[in-house]
Amino acid sequence: MPGPGCPGDRAGSCTQFSAQEVPVPGGWSWVLEARHMNKIFPQGDGGDHAAGTEVLPGGEGHGPLCCLRRGACLSAFLLLLLVTLAALIALVTILGRPPRTPGAQACVTPTNRTGFLCHDRRSCIPASGVCDGVRSCTHGEDEDEAMCRDMPQSLPRFLVARCGDPSSWIYSDQKCDGTNNCGDCSDELSPVTVCPACGPGWWRCPSTVFPYCGCIPRILCRDRVQHCSDWSDEYSCPGP
C-alpha cells in the first residue's frame, strides 16, 4: 500500500512500502510494516492511540523483554534450588547419616522385676545390673559413660526408687524384694512403699534381722534362731 504524505517523510517525497492489515475485535486493525516488523501501528476510528504510536505486544507496559526477565528469574531460582539439594545430598553421602542412639527403655525381667532393655531389643537385664561395672548388654550400653556419670540424676527415671530419706536411693528392682535395701525398710513397708503380700517362699512377720523387714525367707523358719519379734518363725511358720 503506497503511503504519500506519511508521517515523518520530508515534503515532496514519501517512501512506498507494503503492509498487511490484520483485523482485531473492537473495530481495530494492526498494520504490520514490511520495513519495521518490530513496530505495530494501530488503525481505527476514534482510537486512544494515534497512528504511528508504538505499542508493544502483550498490553500496556508489558513486552517481550519483561517476559524474558521473568523467565530468566524463574530459571535461576530453580537452578539454585537444584544446586542446594545436590549439595545437601553430597554432604550426607560424605559425612554419613548421624548415628541413631535409641533412648533407654524399660522392660520386665523373667522374675517380674523392672529391667533395662538392651539395644538389641531382646535382652532385658535387671535395673540393678545397670552401671554396676559389668557389661551385660552386647554393646555395653548398660555401662554407657553418660548414663553412669552422675547417678542417680543421669539414670533414666524408671531405674531409680527413692527411700524414706530423700537423699538415699535404690534401683527400682530392689523395691519390694523382701530385703532392707534402704536401711530403714522404707523400700518394703508403708507409708513410703506399698508392697504386695509376702511371696510363696516368704513368711510374714515383724523381722528382728536387719536384712529383712516385713517378711523373712521360709528357709529361716524352724532353725531354732529367732528371726521374728513374735517368735512366729519358730512356732507358727511351717518351714520351707
Tab-separated table of C-alpha atoms in Angstrom:
chain	number	residue	atom	x	y	z
A	1	MET	CA	0.000	0.000	0.000
A	2	PRO	CA	1.580	3.360	-1.030
A	3	GLY	CA	1.776	5.943	1.706
A	4	PRO	CA	2.118	9.507	0.331
A	5	GLY	CA	2.272	12.133	2.966
A	6	CYS	CA	3.322	9.569	5.586
A	7	PRO	CA	4.238	10.971	8.971
A	8	GLY	CA	7.931	11.575	9.238
A	9	ASP	CA	8.611	11.844	5.457
A	10	ARG	CA	10.062	15.034	4.083
A	11	ALA	CA	7.893	17.344	1.965
A	12	GLY	CA	7.537	16.214	-1.615
A	13	SER	CA	8.588	12.689	-1.069
A	14	CYS	CA	7.171	9.627	0.658
A	15	THR	CA	8.639	6.202	0.859
A	16	GLN	CA	6.425	3.486	-0.533
A	17	PHE	CA	6.094	0.273	1.438
A	18	SER	CA	3.782	-2.669	1.673
A	19	ALA	CA	1.859	-3.583	4.796
A	20	GLN	CA	-0.504	-6.263	5.927
A	21	GLU	CA	-3.676	-5.248	7.708
A	22	VAL	CA	-4.850	-7.634	10.449
A	23	PRO	CA	-8.361	-7.109	11.877
A	24	VAL	CA	-8.920	-7.453	15.624
A	25	PRO	CA	-12.064	-7.222	17.763
A	26	GLY	CA	-13.448	-3.761	18.531
A	27	GLY	CA	-13.044	-2.283	15.064
A	28	TRP	CA	-9.259	-2.087	15.327
A	29	SER	CA	-6.719	-3.417	12.912
A	30	TRP	CA	-2.987	-3.866	13.186
A	31	VAL	CA	-0.804	-2.792	10.299
A	32	LEU	CA	2.487	-4.639	10.130
A	33	GLU	CA	5.078	-2.723	8.159
A	34	ALA	CA	7.317	-4.689	5.934
A	35	ARG	CA	10.201	-2.291	6.686
A	36	HIS	CA	9.836	-2.207	10.508
A	37	MET	CA	8.462	-5.541	11.657
A	38	ASN	CA	9.156	-4.636	15.319
A	39	LYS	CA	6.740	-1.638	15.175
A	40	ILE	CA	2.994	-2.046	15.303
A	41	PHE	CA	0.658	0.787	14.366
A	42	PRO	CA	-2.993	0.589	15.473
A	43	GLN	CA	-5.504	1.840	12.954
A	44	GLY	CA	-9.135	2.634	13.711
A	45	ASP	CA	-11.796	5.145	14.270
A	46	GLY	CA	-11.654	7.204	17.463
A	47	GLY	CA	-8.891	5.064	18.997
A	48	ASP	CA	-6.971	6.170	22.024
A	49	HIS	CA	-3.680	5.673	20.205
A	50	ALA	CA	-2.719	7.953	17.380
A	51	ALA	CA	-1.400	6.437	14.172
A	52	GLY	CA	2.314	5.923	14.355
A	53	THR	CA	2.393	5.313	18.108
A	54	GLU	CA	4.443	2.263	19.032
A	55	VAL	CA	2.631	-0.340	21.102
A	56	LEU	CA	4.371	-3.460	22.398
A	57	PRO	CA	2.595	-6.820	22.236
A	58	GLY	CA	1.129	-8.090	25.486
A	59	GLY	CA	-0.702	-4.966	26.629
A	60	GLU	CA	0.324	-1.715	28.212
A	61	GLY	CA	3.723	-1.734	29.946
A	62	HIS	CA	4.418	-5.426	29.166
A	63	GLY	CA	6.707	-6.564	26.450
A	64	PRO	CA	8.893	-9.471	25.355
A	65	LEU	CA	11.794	-8.100	27.450
A	66	CYS	CA	9.718	-8.261	30.640
A	67	CYS	CA	8.625	-11.803	29.851
A	68	LEU	CA	12.215	-12.822	29.175
A	69	ARG	CA	13.325	-11.371	32.504
A	70	ARG	CA	10.597	-13.261	34.350
A	71	GLY	CA	11.619	-16.480	32.673
A	72	ALA	CA	15.256	-15.900	33.498
A	73	CYS	CA	14.452	-15.251	37.171
A	74	LEU	CA	12.354	-18.414	37.415
A	75	SER	CA	15.053	-20.492	35.752
A	76	ALA	CA	17.725	-19.078	38.060
A	77	PHE	CA	15.606	-19.869	41.133
A	78	LEU	CA	15.010	-23.458	40.037
A	79	LEU	CA	18.700	-23.900	39.251
A	80	LEU	CA	19.678	-22.579	42.680
A	81	LEU	CA	17.192	-24.946	44.337
A	82	LEU	CA	18.598	-27.942	42.460
A	83	VAL	CA	22.177	-26.988	43.312
A	84	THR	CA	21.298	-26.648	47.015
A	85	LEU	CA	19.570	-30.033	47.028
A	86	ALA	CA	22.527	-31.666	45.295
A	87	ALA	CA	24.922	-30.124	47.834
A	88	LEU	CA	22.867	-31.490	50.759
A	89	ILE	CA	22.790	-34.972	49.237
A	90	ALA	CA	26.550	-34.860	48.680
A	91	LEU	CA	27.138	-33.710	52.269
A	92	VAL	CA	25.043	-36.536	53.706
A	93	THR	CA	26.830	-39.025	51.449
A	94	ILE	CA	30.276	-37.828	52.530
A	95	LEU	CA	29.625	-37.461	56.254
A	96	GLY	CA	27.143	-40.294	56.546
A	97	ARG	CA	23.901	-40.323	58.475
A	98	PRO	CA	24.168	-39.362	62.136
A	99	PRO	CA	24.218	-42.407	64.408
A	100	ARG	CA	20.827	-43.261	65.793
A	101	THR	CA	21.060	-43.968	69.508
A	102	PRO	CA	17.795	-45.334	70.807
A	103	GLY	CA	16.742	-43.977	74.170
A	104	ALA	CA	16.744	-46.116	77.293
A	105	GLN	CA	13.649	-48.295	77.533
A	106	ALA	CA	12.187	-50.261	80.389
A	107	CYS	CA	11.314	-53.945	80.245
A	108	VAL	CA	10.165	-56.716	82.599
A	109	THR	CA	12.651	-59.420	83.569
A	110	PRO	CA	11.729	-63.117	83.763
A	111	THR	CA	11.411	-62.677	87.554
A	112	ASN	CA	8.788	-59.942	87.007
A	113	ARG	CA	11.117	-57.105	88.050
A	114	THR	CA	11.863	-53.773	86.369
A	115	GLY	CA	14.634	-54.117	83.802
A	116	PHE	CA	16.717	-52.259	81.226
A	117	LEU	CA	16.172	-53.160	77.563
A	118	CYS	CA	19.382	-53.524	75.580
A	119	HIS	CA	19.657	-52.062	72.102
A	120	ASP	CA	19.237	-55.479	70.515
A	121	ARG	CA	15.632	-55.225	71.823
A	122	ARG	CA	15.840	-58.817	73.056
A	123	SER	CA	17.985	-58.736	76.180
A	124	CYS	CA	16.361	-57.427	79.380
A	125	ILE	CA	18.734	-57.038	82.304
A	126	PRO	CA	17.697	-56.190	85.893
A	127	ALA	CA	17.691	-52.499	86.758
A	128	SER	CA	20.368	-53.116	89.401
A	129	GLY	CA	22.612	-54.502	86.663
A	130	VAL	CA	22.953	-51.048	85.057
A	131	CYS	CA	26.154	-49.127	85.814
A	132	ASP	CA	27.461	-51.914	88.036
A	133	GLY	CA	30.808	-52.122	86.253
A	134	VAL	CA	29.852	-55.234	84.262
A	135	ARG	CA	28.855	-55.059	80.594
A	136	SER	CA	25.664	-57.103	80.496
A	137	CYS	CA	24.384	-55.840	77.109
A	138	THR	CA	26.163	-56.992	73.954
A	139	HIS	CA	27.239	-53.471	73.014
A	140	GLY	CA	27.789	-52.294	76.591
A	141	GLU	CA	25.001	-49.707	76.582
A	142	ASP	CA	24.169	-50.615	80.199
A	143	GLU	CA	27.548	-49.120	81.160
A	144	ASP	CA	27.258	-46.018	78.973
A	145	GLU	CA	29.528	-43.276	80.325
A	146	ALA	CA	26.947	-40.506	80.014
A	147	MET	CA	24.304	-42.579	81.801
A	148	CYS	CA	26.627	-43.636	84.617
A	149	ARG	CA	28.488	-40.348	85.100
A	150	ASP	CA	26.292	-38.717	87.769
A	151	MET	CA	23.960	-41.242	89.356
A	152	PRO	CA	21.128	-41.169	90.114
A	153	GLN	CA	20.489	-37.915	88.191
A	154	SER	CA	21.971	-39.345	84.991
A	155	LEU	CA	19.954	-42.567	85.188
A	156	PRO	CA	16.564	-42.976	83.490
A	157	ARG	CA	13.756	-42.441	85.984
A	158	PHE	CA	12.383	-45.959	85.675
A	159	LEU	CA	15.641	-47.333	87.095
A	160	VAL	CA	15.525	-45.301	90.331
A	161	ALA	CA	13.424	-45.649	93.503
A	162	ARG	CA	13.658	-43.207	96.407
A	163	CYS	CA	13.934	-44.185	100.046
A	164	GLY	CA	12.319	-42.554	103.085
A	165	ASP	CA	15.408	-40.373	103.267
A	166	PRO	CA	15.204	-38.276	100.062
A	167	SER	CA	18.987	-38.299	99.783
A	168	SER	CA	19.013	-42.113	99.559
A	169	TRP	CA	18.020	-44.166	96.543
A	170	ILE	CA	17.998	-47.738	95.299
A	171	TYR	CA	17.440	-49.416	91.952
A	172	SER	CA	13.768	-49.894	91.143
A	173	ASP	CA	14.067	-53.693	91.025
A	174	GLN	CA	15.239	-53.662	94.666
A	175	LYS	CA	11.929	-52.277	95.877
A	176	CYS	CA	9.552	-54.814	97.414
A	177	ASP	CA	12.071	-57.633	97.071
A	178	GLY	CA	11.879	-58.532	100.764
A	179	THR	CA	15.313	-57.095	101.534
A	180	ASN	CA	16.033	-53.953	103.529
A	181	ASN	CA	17.938	-52.109	100.778
A	182	CYS	CA	17.232	-48.583	102.065
A	183	GLY	CA	18.354	-49.427	105.605
A	184	ASP	CA	15.136	-48.130	107.171
A	185	CYS	CA	12.783	-50.618	105.462
A	186	SER	CA	11.135	-47.728	103.563
A	187	ASP	CA	11.553	-49.722	100.361
A	188	GLU	CA	9.494	-52.565	101.838
A	189	LEU	CA	6.959	-51.011	104.192
A	190	SER	CA	4.298	-48.307	104.040
A	191	PRO	CA	3.780	-45.415	104.017
A	192	VAL	CA	6.729	-44.912	101.674
A	193	THR	CA	6.225	-48.118	99.728
A	194	VAL	CA	3.194	-50.350	99.322
A	195	CYS	CA	4.285	-53.886	98.554
A	196	PRO	CA	2.197	-56.984	97.855
A	197	ALA	CA	1.892	-59.751	100.395
A	198	CYS	CA	4.860	-61.980	101.027
A	199	GLY	CA	5.542	-64.407	98.210
A	200	PRO	CA	5.326	-68.200	98.393
A	201	GLY	CA	8.872	-68.554	99.713
A	202	TRP	CA	8.433	-65.991	102.484
A	203	TRP	CA	6.876	-65.827	105.969
A	204	ARG	CA	5.224	-62.606	107.076
A	205	CYS	CA	6.284	-61.303	110.471
A	206	PRO	CA	7.968	-58.286	112.107
A	207	SER	CA	11.577	-59.159	111.496
A	208	THR	CA	14.332	-58.743	114.032
A	209	VAL	CA	17.052	-59.264	111.463
A	210	PHE	CA	18.401	-56.235	109.610
A	211	PRO	CA	18.350	-57.638	106.072
A	212	TYR	CA	14.579	-58.202	106.251
A	213	CYS	CA	11.567	-56.059	107.051
A	214	GLY	CA	8.021	-57.486	106.971
A	215	CYS	CA	8.862	-60.914	105.627
A	216	ILE	CA	11.600	-63.485	106.137
A	217	PRO	CA	12.584	-66.364	103.868
A	218	ARG	CA	10.830	-69.572	104.903
A	219	ILE	CA	14.186	-71.273	104.874
A	220	LEU	CA	14.891	-69.476	108.193
A	221	CYS	CA	11.860	-70.970	109.881
A	222	ARG	CA	12.282	-73.741	112.440
A	223	ASP	CA	16.044	-73.267	112.632
A	224	ARG	CA	15.917	-72.560	116.406
A	225	VAL	CA	17.049	-68.946	115.813
A	226	GLN	CA	14.685	-66.033	116.404
A	227	HIS	CA	14.130	-64.010	113.242
A	228	CYS	CA	10.672	-62.645	114.088
A	229	SER	CA	9.978	-60.475	117.093
A	230	ASP	CA	6.971	-62.647	117.967
A	231	TRP	CA	8.851	-65.919	117.550
A	232	SER	CA	6.363	-66.982	114.910
A	233	ASP	CA	9.216	-68.179	112.718
A	234	GLU	CA	9.851	-70.910	115.259
A	235	TYR	CA	6.346	-71.771	116.415
A	236	SER	CA	3.936	-70.892	113.592
A	237	CYS	CA	5.900	-70.963	110.332
A	238	PRO	CA	5.538	-74.385	108.696
A	239	GLY	CA	9.034	-74.138	107.323
A	240	PRO	CA	10.287	-74.407	103.756
